[in-house]
Coordinates of C-alpha atoms in Angstrom, one line a residue:
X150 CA 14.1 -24.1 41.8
X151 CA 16.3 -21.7 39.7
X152 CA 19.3 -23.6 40.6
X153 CA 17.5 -27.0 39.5
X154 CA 16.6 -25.2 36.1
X155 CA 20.3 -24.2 35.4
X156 CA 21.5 -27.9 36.3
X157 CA 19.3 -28.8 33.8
X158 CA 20.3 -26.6 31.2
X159 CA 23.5 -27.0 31.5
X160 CA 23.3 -30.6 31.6
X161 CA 21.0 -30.5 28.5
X162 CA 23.8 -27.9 26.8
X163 CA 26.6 -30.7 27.9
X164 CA 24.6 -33.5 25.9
X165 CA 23.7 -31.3 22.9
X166 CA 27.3 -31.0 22.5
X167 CA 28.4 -34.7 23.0
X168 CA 28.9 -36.8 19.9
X169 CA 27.5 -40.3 21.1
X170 CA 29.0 -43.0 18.3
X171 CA 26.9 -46.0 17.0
X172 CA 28.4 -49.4 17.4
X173 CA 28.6 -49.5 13.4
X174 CA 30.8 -46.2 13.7
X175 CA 33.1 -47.8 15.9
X176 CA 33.3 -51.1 13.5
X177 CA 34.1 -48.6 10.6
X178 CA 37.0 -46.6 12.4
X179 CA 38.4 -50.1 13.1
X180 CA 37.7 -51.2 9.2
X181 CA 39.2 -48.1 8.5
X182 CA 42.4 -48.3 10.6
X183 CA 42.8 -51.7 9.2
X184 CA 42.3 -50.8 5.8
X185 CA 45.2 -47.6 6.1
X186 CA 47.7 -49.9 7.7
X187 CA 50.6 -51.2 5.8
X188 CA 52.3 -54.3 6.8
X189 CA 56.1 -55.2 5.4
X190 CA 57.7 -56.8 3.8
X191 CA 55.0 -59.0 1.9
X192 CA 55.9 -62.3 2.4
X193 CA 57.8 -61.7 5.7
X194 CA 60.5 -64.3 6.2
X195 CA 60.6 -66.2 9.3
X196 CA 63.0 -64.3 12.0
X197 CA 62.3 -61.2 10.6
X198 CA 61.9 -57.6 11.3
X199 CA 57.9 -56.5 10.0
X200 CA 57.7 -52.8 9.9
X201 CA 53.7 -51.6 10.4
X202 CA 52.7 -47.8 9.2
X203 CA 49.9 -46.8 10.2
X204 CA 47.5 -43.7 8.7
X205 CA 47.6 -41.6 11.9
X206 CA 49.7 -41.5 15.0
X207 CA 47.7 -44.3 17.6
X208 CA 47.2 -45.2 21.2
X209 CA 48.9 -49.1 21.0
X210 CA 47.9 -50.6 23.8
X211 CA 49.2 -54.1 22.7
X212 CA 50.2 -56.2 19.6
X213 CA 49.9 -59.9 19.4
X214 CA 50.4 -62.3 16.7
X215 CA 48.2 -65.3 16.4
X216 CA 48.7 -68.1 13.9
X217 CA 45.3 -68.4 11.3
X218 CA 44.6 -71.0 13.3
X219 CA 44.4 -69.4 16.4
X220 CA 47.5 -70.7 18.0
X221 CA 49.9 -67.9 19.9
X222 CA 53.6 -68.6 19.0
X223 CA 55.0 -68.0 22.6
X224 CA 52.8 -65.8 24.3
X225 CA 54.3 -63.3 22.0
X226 CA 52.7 -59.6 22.6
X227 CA 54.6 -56.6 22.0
X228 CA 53.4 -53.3 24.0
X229 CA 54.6 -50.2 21.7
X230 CA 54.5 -46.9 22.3
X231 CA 52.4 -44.6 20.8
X232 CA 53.7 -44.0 17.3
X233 CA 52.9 -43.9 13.7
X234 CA 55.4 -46.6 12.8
X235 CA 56.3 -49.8 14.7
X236 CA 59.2 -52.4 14.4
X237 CA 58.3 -55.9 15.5
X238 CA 61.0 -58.6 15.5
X239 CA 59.3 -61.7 14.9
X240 CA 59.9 -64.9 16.5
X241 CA 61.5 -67.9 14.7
X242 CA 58.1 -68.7 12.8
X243 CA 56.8 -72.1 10.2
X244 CA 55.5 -70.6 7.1
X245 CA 51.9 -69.7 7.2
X246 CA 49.2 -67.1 7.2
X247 CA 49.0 -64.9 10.8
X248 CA 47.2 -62.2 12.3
X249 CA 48.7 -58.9 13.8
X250 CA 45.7 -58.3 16.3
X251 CA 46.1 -54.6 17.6
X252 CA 44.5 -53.3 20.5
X253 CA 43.9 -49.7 21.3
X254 CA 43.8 -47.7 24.9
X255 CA 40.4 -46.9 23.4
X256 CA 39.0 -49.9 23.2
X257 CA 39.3 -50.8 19.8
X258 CA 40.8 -53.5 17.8
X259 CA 41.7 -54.5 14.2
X260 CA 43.7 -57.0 12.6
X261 CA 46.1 -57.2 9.6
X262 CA 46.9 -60.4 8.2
X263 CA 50.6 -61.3 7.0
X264 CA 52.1 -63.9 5.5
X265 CA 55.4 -65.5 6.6
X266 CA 57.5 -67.8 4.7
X267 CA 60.6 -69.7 5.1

């Protein structure tokens, strides 16, 4: 019986001391991330290097550009490394409005739009 009553108080102590996030904590990370990030240059040209700064050093799992219209030029998805800065050499692009869709090792995801013209 004593043994059962430290499991439980310990387990109880574990929990007490766990920060459990709502989903709309999650979103707001993500709308934050997405908010701190700085895509350039602003229009990008087609060809291009686009540098990405982000506000804190983050887990990339992958980056993939999608057209506004959901169309993926080539498969393209870049994996970087974790960093606080990225390079990304885009592919020979038409003008238009994309999305750099990031995904995290944690399981989130945000987006930044940019622009890229001829």
């Amino acid at each position: 019986m004593k043994k059962l009553f430290t499991f439980l108080l310990l387990t109880f102590l574990c929990l007490a001391n766990t920060k459990i996030f709502s989903q709309n904590e999650v979103r707001q990370k993500a709308n934050d991330l997405a908010d701190q990030t700085v895509v350039y240059p602003v229009p990008a040209k087609s060809t291009e290097q686009v540098s990405v700064a982000f506000p804190e050093q983050l887990n990339l799992q992958s980056v993939q550009l999608v057209k506004i219209d959901g169309w993926v030029p080539g498969g393209w998805v870049q994996s970087p490394q974790n960093q606080k800065q990225i390079n990304l050499q885009l592919p020979k692009l038409s003008s238009g409005t994309y999305v750099l869709k990031f995904s995290l090792l944690d399981g989130q995801v945000f987006s930044k739009k940019i622009i890229v013209s001829r």
